[in-house]
mmCIF file of C-alpha atoms in Angstrom:
data_model
loop_
_atom_site.group_PDB
_atom_site.id
_atom_site.type_symbol
_atom_site.label_atom_id
_atom_site.label_comp_id
_atom_site.label_asym_id
_atom_site.label_seq_id
_atom_site.Cartn_x
_atom_site.Cartn_y
_atom_site.Cartn_z
ATOM 1 C CA MET A 83 -8.068 18.397 21.763
ATOM 2 C CA GLY A 84 -4.524 19.596 21.732
ATOM 3 C CA THR A 85 -2.655 18.989 18.292
ATOM 4 C CA GLN A 86 -5.494 16.460 17.191
ATOM 5 C CA ARG A 87 -7.387 17.466 14.253
ATOM 6 C CA ARG A 88 -10.971 16.403 13.371
ATOM 7 C CA ILE A 89 -11.013 14.487 10.276
ATOM 8 C CA ALA A 90 -14.618 13.323 9.903
ATOM 9 C CA ASP A 91 -17.825 12.867 11.574
ATOM 10 C CA ALA A 92 -18.152 9.890 13.719
ATOM 11 C CA ASN A 93 -21.118 8.726 11.675
ATOM 12 C CA ASP A 94 -18.893 8.561 8.466
ATOM 13 C CA ALA A 95 -17.151 5.582 9.700
ATOM 14 C CA ARG A 96 -19.720 2.695 8.984
ATOM 15 C CA GLU A 97 -19.751 -1.069 9.227
ATOM 16 C CA ASP A 98 -20.511 -1.651 5.614
ATOM 17 C CA THR A 99 -18.053 0.239 3.841
ATOM 18 C CA THR A 100 -15.228 2.570 4.136
ATOM 19 C CA HIS A 101 -14.686 6.369 4.350
ATOM 20 C CA LEU A 102 -11.742 7.747 2.272
ATOM 21 C CA ILE A 103 -9.389 10.426 3.529
ATOM 22 C CA THR A 104 -6.129 11.960 2.435
ATOM 23 C CA LEU A 105 -2.964 12.246 4.823
ATOM 24 C CA ARG A 106 0.498 13.762 4.507
ATOM 25 C CA ASP A 107 3.363 11.612 5.620
ATOM 26 C CA LEU A 108 5.281 14.015 7.893
ATOM 27 C CA GLU A 109 8.574 12.276 7.139
ATOM 28 C CA SER A 110 8.368 12.237 3.486
ATOM 29 C CA ASP A 111 5.849 14.982 2.696
ATOM 30 C CA ASP A 112 4.089 12.393 0.420
ATOM 31 C CA GLU A 113 0.154 12.137 0.387
ATOM 32 C CA ARG A 114 -1.324 8.792 1.543
ATOM 33 C CA GLU A 115 -4.887 7.750 1.473
ATOM 34 C CA ALA A 116 -6.415 6.151 4.453
ATOM 35 C CA ILE A 117 -9.823 4.470 5.090
ATOM 36 C CA LEU A 118 -12.020 4.732 8.066
ATOM 37 C CA LEU A 119 -14.448 2.215 9.227
ATOM 38 C CA ARG A 120 -16.311 1.057 12.207
ATOM 39 C CA ALA A 121 -16.281 -2.736 13.597
ATOM 40 C CA ASP A 122 -17.536 -3.764 16.713
ATOM 41 C CA GLY A 123 -18.569 -0.241 17.888
ATOM 42 C CA GLU A 124 -14.999 0.946 17.437
ATOM 43 C CA VAL A 125 -13.611 3.076 14.695
ATOM 44 C CA HIS A 126 -10.432 1.917 12.846
ATOM 45 C CA ALA A 127 -8.216 3.620 10.206
ATOM 46 C CA TRP A 128 -5.864 1.938 7.774
ATOM 47 C CA LEU A 129 -3.634 3.133 5.038
ATOM 48 C CA ASN A 130 -5.672 2.486 1.846
ATOM 49 C CA TYR A 131 -3.148 -0.135 0.286
ATOM 50 C CA CYS A 132 -3.257 -3.775 -0.150
ATOM 51 C CA GLN A 133 -0.422 -5.561 1.305
ATOM 52 C CA HIS A 134 -0.016 -7.942 -1.674
ATOM 53 C CA TYR A 135 0.663 -5.177 -4.066
ATOM 54 C CA THR A 136 0.836 -1.664 -2.428
ATOM 55 C CA ARG A 137 0.085 0.484 -5.463
ATOM 56 C CA VAL A 138 -3.409 -1.176 -5.322
ATOM 57 C CA ASN A 139 -6.036 0.752 -3.327
ATOM 58 C CA ILE A 140 -8.723 -1.181 -1.169
ATOM 59 C CA ASP A 141 -11.163 1.851 -1.481
ATOM 60 C CA LYS A 142 -11.076 3.055 -4.984
ATOM 61 C CA GLY A 143 -13.002 6.110 -4.203
ATOM 62 C CA ASP A 144 -16.659 4.937 -3.746
ATOM 63 C CA GLY A 145 -16.125 2.815 -0.555
ATOM 64 C CA ALA A 146 -14.489 -0.657 -0.117
ATOM 65 C CA GLU A 147 -16.219 -4.007 -0.740
ATOM 66 C CA MET A 148 -16.866 -5.667 2.495
ATOM 67 C CA ARG A 149 -18.145 -9.150 3.500
ATOM 68 C CA ASP A 150 -18.882 -10.631 6.952
ATOM 69 C CA GLY A 151 -17.006 -7.699 8.435
ATOM 70 C CA GLU A 152 -13.863 -8.058 6.369
ATOM 71 C CA LEU A 153 -12.437 -5.661 3.833
ATOM 72 C CA ILE A 154 -11.900 -7.079 0.474
ATOM 73 C CA CYS A 155 -9.152 -6.124 -2.201
ATOM 74 C CA GLU A 156 -11.099 -6.596 -5.291
ATOM 75 C CA ASN A 157 -7.871 -6.899 -7.403
ATOM 76 C CA HIS A 158 -6.451 -9.838 -5.619
ATOM 77 C CA GLY A 159 -9.466 -11.279 -3.637
ATOM 78 C CA ALA A 160 -7.549 -10.653 -0.348
ATOM 79 C CA TYR A 161 -9.710 -10.338 2.930
ATOM 80 C CA PHE A 162 -8.581 -8.292 5.799
ATOM 81 C CA GLU A 163 -10.088 -8.185 9.380
ATOM 82 C CA SER A 164 -11.662 -4.850 9.907
ATOM 83 C CA GLU A 165 -10.412 -4.739 13.519
ATOM 84 C CA THR A 166 -6.899 -5.948 13.095
ATOM 85 C CA GLY A 167 -6.101 -5.377 9.484
ATOM 86 C CA ARG A 168 -4.729 -8.928 9.421
ATOM 87 C CA CYS A 169 -5.253 -10.497 5.812
ATOM 88 C CA THR A 170 -7.072 -13.784 6.513
ATOM 89 C CA PHE A 171 -7.234 -15.058 2.912
ATOM 90 C CA GLY A 172 -5.386 -14.304 -0.299
ATOM 91 C CA PRO A 173 -1.892 -13.763 -1.669
ATOM 92 C CA CYS A 174 -0.834 -11.710 1.267
ATOM 93 C CA GLU A 175 -2.290 -13.961 3.978
ATOM 94 C CA GLY A 176 -0.838 -13.159 7.480
ATOM 95 C CA ALA A 177 0.188 -9.515 6.404
ATOM 96 C CA TYR A 178 -1.257 -6.550 8.075
ATOM 97 C CA LEU A 179 -2.612 -3.469 6.689
ATOM 98 C CA ASN A 180 -0.774 -0.210 8.254
ATOM 99 C CA ARG A 181 -2.855 1.363 11.140
ATOM 100 C CA VAL A 182 -3.275 4.990 11.350
ATOM 101 C CA ALA A 183 -4.102 6.184 14.948
ATOM 102 C CA VAL A 184 -7.526 7.879 15.493
ATOM 103 C CA THR A 185 -9.851 8.479 18.370
ATOM 104 C CA VAL A 186 -13.519 9.411 18.512
ATOM 105 C CA GLU A 187 -14.712 12.182 20.894
ATOM 106 C CA ASP A 188 -17.592 14.477 20.932
ATOM 107 C CA GLY A 189 -19.236 13.085 17.718
ATOM 108 C CA GLY A 190 -15.895 13.572 15.651
ATOM 109 C CA ILE A 191 -13.069 11.301 14.473
ATOM 110 C CA TYR A 192 -9.779 12.828 15.398
ATOM 111 C CA LEU A 193 -6.249 11.909 13.944
ATOM 112 C CA THR A 194 -3.901 11.099 16.755
ATOM 113 C CA ASP A 195 -1.015 9.518 14.733
ATOM 114 C CA ASP A 196 2.160 11.790 14.979
ATOM 115 C CA GLU A 197 3.199 10.403 11.541
ATOM 116 C CA TYR A 198 0.534 12.000 9.533
ATOM 117 C CA GLU A 199 -1.395 15.350 9.227
ATOM 118 C CA PHE A 200 -4.792 15.553 7.754
ATOM 119 C CA VAL A 201 -5.204 16.989 4.200
ATOM 120 C CA ARG A 202 -8.730 16.406 3.128
ATOM 121 C CA GLU A 203 -11.584 14.047 2.889
ATOM 122 C CA GLY A 204 -11.644 11.986 -0.163
ATOM 123 C CA ALA A 205 -8.938 10.649 -2.491
ATOM 124 C CA ILE A 206 -5.428 12.062 -3.309
ATOM 125 C CA GLU A 207 -6.109 14.732 -6.142
ATOM 126 C CA THR A 208 -4.512 13.595 -9.357
ATOM 127 C CA VAL A 209 -4.394 14.792 -13.060
ATOM 128 C CA ALA A 210 -3.423 12.156 -15.604
ATOM 129 C CA GLY A 211 -2.114 9.997 -12.899
ATOM 130 C CA GLU A 212 0.142 12.611 -11.204
ATOM 131 C CA THR A 213 -0.468 14.080 -7.839
ATOM 132 C CA VAL A 214 -1.674 17.646 -7.963
ATOM 133 C CA PRO A 215 0.491 19.985 -6.046
ATOM 134 C CA ARG A 216 -1.508 22.020 -3.386
ATOM 135 C CA ASP A 217 -0.626 25.340 -1.979
ATOM 136 C CA GLY A 218 -0.645 25.484 1.608
#
């Protein structure tokens, strides 16, 4: 698989909710959350931030709300197409979620995006609202 890293089982990407992972932005060294989901048989990955107010997570840790194949930002009522990330309704209509490149092979989902490295499954770890530094 070269420099690709397995980030989840292919079965973790579902059509009815999202699977949360943490990535590291290689340029800034900041951790970012991303969500995995399945739509029309394909796995898609998006940064876990609403385009109306980017400090708001779409998946708050227990899977994102979805309706008719669209992700819903529960804070603002924005709807995003699962396949394209395009906002179809709400205050950020016409904006797009930020795609994270992944591929599926041999039953696994692999990160192929050169801008990020995989940190862990689940949310960014915080204590009292601050990101917890992690060794190594």
